[in-house]
Tab-separated table of C-alpha atoms in Angstrom:
chain	number	residue	atom	x	y	z
A	1	MET	CA	-22.641	-13.145	18.139
A	2	PRO	CA	-20.782	-10.504	16.060
A	3	GLU	CA	-20.650	-7.009	17.511
A	4	PRO	CA	-22.678	-4.298	15.752
A	5	LEU	CA	-20.672	-2.009	13.486
A	6	THR	CA	-20.910	1.063	15.693
A	7	ALA	CA	-18.468	3.968	15.649
A	8	ALA	CA	-17.033	2.711	18.935
A	9	PHE	CA	-16.540	-0.785	17.527
A	10	VAL	CA	-14.786	0.564	14.418
A	11	ALA	CA	-12.547	2.772	16.563
A	12	ALA	CA	-11.637	-0.125	18.847
A	13	ARG	CA	-10.758	-2.464	15.986
A	14	LEU	CA	-8.620	0.130	14.205
A	15	SER	CA	-6.955	1.204	17.431
A	16	ALA	CA	-5.930	-2.394	18.050
A	17	LEU	CA	-4.384	-2.572	14.574
A	18	LYS	CA	-2.608	0.731	15.017
A	19	GLN	CA	-1.130	-0.122	18.406
A	20	ALA	CA	-0.017	-3.600	17.357
A	21	THR	CA	1.811	-2.307	14.277
A	22	LEU	CA	3.127	1.012	15.578
A	23	ALA	CA	6.735	-0.129	15.978
A	24	ALA	CA	6.798	-1.795	12.553
A	25	HIS	CA	5.257	1.294	10.971
A	26	ARG	CA	7.841	3.599	12.538
A	27	ALA	CA	10.712	1.292	11.595
A	28	ILE	CA	9.822	1.417	7.899
A	29	GLU	CA	9.390	5.178	7.975
A	30	LEU	CA	12.824	5.608	9.573
A	31	ARG	CA	14.864	2.993	7.683
A	32	SER	CA	13.417	2.847	4.186
A	33	PRO	CA	13.577	5.145	1.142
A	34	LEU	CA	10.264	6.581	2.337
A	35	ALA	CA	12.207	8.460	5.019
A	36	ARG	CA	13.990	10.467	2.337
A	37	LEU	CA	10.759	11.759	0.843
A	38	ILE	CA	10.054	14.151	3.706
A	39	GLN	CA	13.565	15.620	3.792
A	40	PRO	CA	14.295	19.108	2.374
A	41	GLU	CA	17.090	17.629	0.237
A	42	VAL	CA	14.940	14.887	-1.331
A	43	THR	CA	15.881	14.160	-4.944
A	44	LEU	CA	13.979	12.756	-7.898
A	45	GLN	CA	16.157	9.651	-7.576
A	46	ASP	CA	14.942	9.214	-3.991
A	47	TYR	CA	11.338	9.474	-5.139
A	48	GLY	CA	11.861	7.040	-8.000
A	49	LEU	CA	13.486	4.469	-5.722
A	50	ALA	CA	10.632	4.683	-3.216
A	51	LEU	CA	8.053	4.200	-5.969
A	52	GLN	CA	9.957	1.275	-7.485
A	53	ARG	CA	10.104	-0.527	-4.169
A	54	LEU	CA	6.433	0.121	-3.516
A	55	HIS	CA	5.636	-1.246	-6.979
A	56	LEU	CA	7.703	-4.361	-6.341
A	57	HIS	CA	5.794	-5.011	-3.116
A	58	PHE	CA	2.352	-4.360	-4.598
A	59	SER	CA	3.098	-6.446	-7.709
A	60	ARG	CA	3.531	-9.421	-5.405
A	61	HIS	CA	0.766	-8.805	-2.885
A	62	GLU	CA	-1.993	-6.526	-4.203
A	63	GLU	CA	-3.839	-9.112	-6.277
A	64	ALA	CA	-3.417	-11.749	-3.568
A	65	VAL	CA	-5.114	-9.493	-1.028
A	66	MET	CA	-7.883	-8.652	-3.485
A	67	ARG	CA	-8.560	-12.335	-4.144
A	68	ALA	CA	-8.939	-12.993	-0.433
A	69	LEU	CA	-11.468	-10.154	-0.160
A	70	GLN	CA	-13.376	-10.509	-3.418
A	71	ASP	CA	-16.260	-12.527	-1.935
A	72	HIS	CA	-16.615	-10.211	1.053
A	73	VAL	CA	-16.215	-6.661	-0.293
A	74	PRO	CA	-18.122	-5.157	-3.261
A	75	PRO	CA	-15.927	-5.121	-6.405
A	76	PRO	CA	-16.162	-1.317	-6.881
A	77	GLN	CA	-14.795	-0.775	-3.380
A	78	LEU	CA	-11.886	-3.107	-4.045
A	79	ALA	CA	-11.160	-1.462	-7.397
A	80	GLN	CA	-10.893	1.928	-5.701
A	81	ARG	CA	-8.183	0.548	-3.443
A	82	ARG	CA	-5.843	-0.736	-6.117
A	83	THR	CA	-2.677	1.275	-6.562
A	84	LEU	CA	-0.414	-0.844	-8.775
A	85	ALA	CA	-1.513	0.862	-11.992
A	86	ALA	CA	-0.939	4.292	-10.448
A	87	LEU	CA	2.554	3.327	-9.326
A	88	LYS	CA	3.401	1.929	-12.765
A	89	ALA	CA	2.196	5.095	-14.510
A	90	ASP	CA	4.231	7.261	-12.142
A	91	LEU	CA	7.350	5.218	-12.840
A	92	THR	CA	6.743	5.440	-16.582
A	93	ASP	CA	6.569	9.222	-16.281
A	94	LEU	CA	9.915	9.175	-14.465
A	95	GLY	CA	11.491	6.964	-17.143
A	96	LEU	CA	11.960	4.106	-14.684
A	97	THR	CA	11.094	0.440	-14.910
A	98	ALA	CA	8.271	-0.976	-12.805
A	99	PRO	CA	9.863	-4.001	-11.083
A	100	GLU	CA	7.635	-7.037	-10.639
A	101	ALA	CA	7.606	-10.146	-8.491
A	102	THR	CA	5.759	-13.443	-8.621
A	103	CYS	CA	2.278	-13.397	-7.142
A	104	ALA	CA	2.016	-14.228	-3.458
A	105	THR	CA	-0.380	-16.759	-2.013
A	106	PRO	CA	-3.542	-14.971	-0.845
A	107	PRO	CA	-3.862	-14.371	2.902
A	108	PRO	CA	-5.525	-17.350	4.604
A	109	SER	CA	-8.746	-15.560	5.569
A	110	PRO	CA	-10.695	-12.352	4.883
A	111	ALA	CA	-9.714	-11.135	8.343
A	112	SER	CA	-6.031	-11.668	7.596
A	113	ALA	CA	-6.494	-9.849	4.284
A	114	ALA	CA	-8.111	-6.982	6.187
A	115	GLY	CA	-4.849	-6.586	8.090
A	116	TRP	CA	-2.939	-6.458	4.816
A	117	LEU	CA	-5.391	-3.904	3.454
A	118	TYR	CA	-4.864	-1.747	6.534
A	119	VAL	CA	-1.151	-1.559	5.764
A	120	HIS	CA	-1.564	-1.098	2.014
A	121	GLU	CA	-4.069	1.733	2.309
A	122	GLY	CA	-1.736	3.483	4.714
A	123	THR	CA	0.966	3.896	2.066
A	124	SER	CA	-0.817	6.882	0.554
A	125	LEU	CA	-2.312	8.460	3.674
A	126	GLY	CA	-1.046	12.001	3.912
A	127	GLY	CA	-0.246	11.864	0.212
A	128	MET	CA	-1.512	15.337	-0.604
A	129	VAL	CA	0.669	16.870	2.119
A	130	LEU	CA	3.678	14.887	0.908
A	131	LEU	CA	3.077	15.961	-2.685
A	132	ARG	CA	3.061	19.624	-1.702
A	133	HIS	CA	6.493	19.103	-0.164
A	134	LEU	CA	7.752	17.154	-3.184
A	135	ARG	CA	6.561	19.827	-5.603
A	136	GLN	CA	8.409	22.459	-3.611
A	137	ALA	CA	11.569	20.354	-3.403
A	138	LEU	CA	11.607	18.846	-6.902
A	139	GLY	CA	9.828	21.496	-8.948
A	140	ALA	CA	8.964	20.687	-12.540
A	141	GLY	CA	10.961	17.456	-12.396
A	142	LEU	CA	8.117	15.780	-10.538
A	143	GLY	CA	5.827	16.291	-13.522
A	144	THR	CA	2.726	14.119	-13.460
A	145	ALA	CA	4.318	11.279	-11.484
A	146	THR	CA	1.916	11.861	-8.611
A	147	ARG	CA	-0.865	9.309	-9.134
A	148	HIS	CA	-0.120	6.996	-6.216
A	149	TYR	CA	-0.089	9.703	-3.591
A	150	ALA	CA	-2.837	11.794	-5.200
A	151	ARG	CA	-5.192	9.004	-6.229
A	152	HIS	CA	-7.861	9.870	-3.655
A	153	GLY	CA	-7.221	13.620	-3.783
A	154	ARG	CA	-9.320	15.675	-1.406
A	155	GLY	CA	-11.389	12.586	-0.748
A	156	THR	CA	-8.524	10.830	1.057
A	157	ALA	CA	-9.936	11.380	4.554
A	158	ALA	CA	-13.416	10.199	3.557
A	159	ARG	CA	-11.953	7.161	1.776
A	160	TRP	CA	-9.933	6.258	4.849
A	161	GLN	CA	-13.046	6.425	7.030
A	162	GLU	CA	-14.775	4.096	4.568
A	163	THR	CA	-11.775	1.766	4.693
A	164	ARG	CA	-11.855	1.759	8.483
A	165	ARG	CA	-15.487	0.627	8.444
A	166	MET	CA	-14.737	-1.975	5.786
A	167	ILE	CA	-11.880	-3.440	7.813
A	168	ALA	CA	-13.836	-3.436	11.072
A	169	GLY	CA	-16.738	-5.170	9.350
A	170	LEU	CA	-14.420	-8.053	8.484
A	171	LEU	CA	-13.429	-8.477	12.149
A	172	PRO	CA	-16.627	-9.532	13.932
A	173	ASP	CA	-14.935	-11.279	16.855
A	174	ASP	CA	-11.646	-11.549	18.701
A	175	ALA	CA	-10.480	-14.500	16.613
A	176	ALA	CA	-10.873	-12.456	13.434
A	177	LEU	CA	-9.088	-9.520	15.062
A	178	ALA	CA	-6.154	-11.781	15.928
A	179	GLN	CA	-5.975	-12.896	12.294
A	180	ALA	CA	-6.018	-9.275	11.141
A	181	LEU	CA	-3.207	-8.360	13.520
A	182	ALA	CA	-1.137	-11.251	12.169
A	183	GLY	CA	-1.936	-10.186	8.610
A	184	ALA	CA	-0.921	-6.598	9.247
A	185	MET	CA	2.370	-7.666	10.810
A	186	ALA	CA	3.025	-9.977	7.852
A	187	ALA	CA	2.331	-7.087	5.482
A	188	PHE	CA	4.750	-4.812	7.291
A	189	ALA	CA	7.403	-7.553	7.303
A	190	ALA	CA	6.977	-8.109	3.564
A	191	MET	CA	7.127	-4.400	2.851
A	192	ASP	CA	10.143	-3.920	5.116
A	193	ALA	CA	12.049	-6.654	3.272
A	194	VAL	CA	11.540	-4.839	-0.032
A	195	MET	CA	11.872	-1.261	1.169
A	196	THR	CA	15.119	-1.794	3.078
A	197	ASP	CA	16.908	-4.035	0.554
A	198	PRO	CA	20.338	-2.375	0.159
A	199	LYS	CA	20.897	-3.912	-3.294
A	200	GLU	CA	18.059	-2.109	-5.043
A	201	GLU	CA	18.640	1.149	-6.909
A	202	PRO	CA	16.430	3.075	-9.353
A	203	ARG	CA	16.422	1.305	-12.731
A	204	PRO	CA	15.784	3.164	-15.971
A	205	ALA	CA	13.045	1.760	-18.158
A	206	ALA	CA	15.531	0.326	-20.664
A	207	THR	CA	17.002	-2.083	-18.107
A	208	PRO	CA	15.452	-5.372	-16.948
A	209	SER	CA	13.215	-5.342	-13.898
A	210	PRO	CA	14.689	-6.883	-10.751
A	211	GLY	CA	13.108	-10.091	-9.572
A	212	PRO	CA	11.254	-12.762	-11.562
A	213	LYS	CA	9.888	-11.836	-14.963
A	214	SER	CA	6.286	-11.409	-15.937
A	215	ALA	CA	5.550	-15.074	-16.636
A	216	GLY	CA	4.810	-15.558	-12.939
A	217	ARG	CA	3.223	-12.248	-12.063
A	218	CYS	CA	-0.287	-11.776	-10.730
A	219	PRO	CA	-3.162	-11.251	-13.175
A	220	PHE	CA	-3.425	-7.484	-13.287
A	221	ALA	CA	-6.089	-5.180	-11.920
A	222	GLY	CA	-9.690	-4.638	-12.617
A	223	GLY	CA	-10.729	-7.531	-14.792
A	224	GLN	CA	-10.427	-10.288	-12.214
A	225	THR	CA	-12.179	-8.883	-9.155
A	226	GLY	CA	-14.141	-6.294	-10.502
A	227	MET	CA	-7.994	-2.903	-5.415
A	228	ALA	CA	1.049	8.545	7.102
A	229	ALA	CA	-0.290	8.153	10.346
A	230	ARG	CA	-3.469	6.246	10.795
A	231	SER	CA	-6.179	7.130	13.261
């Protein structure tokens, strides 16, 4: 019988995800363009490259994750957790292309997708703190290219608590938890492959996007389904 969705159950499920992915999480933070964002000498080019790589990852995987969850999570809650449009708008503001990839196959189960969602939602945790640093370091050059990291604003903590409950609710037993752990590790591996690719550099909007063109991309946001340190 599934466990009740108590605070202790939610904490245990999310703690298991955090511990299982801690090394992968730290590796991306240390080796990828994201590491540059917290440095005093961060440049607008650093920020643009990080956003482009995030966009490339989400263009491949966001819709796939949403499809796997669409029969299990209310559409408004999924819509609030999409970030691809925010990333694209930020890149447009910076005069950079939004690179796209072909759509991935959806995760094999809602529990696996919950692991992916855990990783994806974590990309903007601490966003308001990061943006304060970026505004100090980059000044007016940052402009309005802040949507991804600011999309939940002061409601970030409350949204994360809601996400924690959502994820835990998709993991009623140990078998589902194992699927979520595998999904989260797959998400980190996919993100690491994009974020640490040495060939990628910021591309201005006038140049072609890296990767396959739009003929194979995922159907985009909204109409189809109705999408820092974690604790």
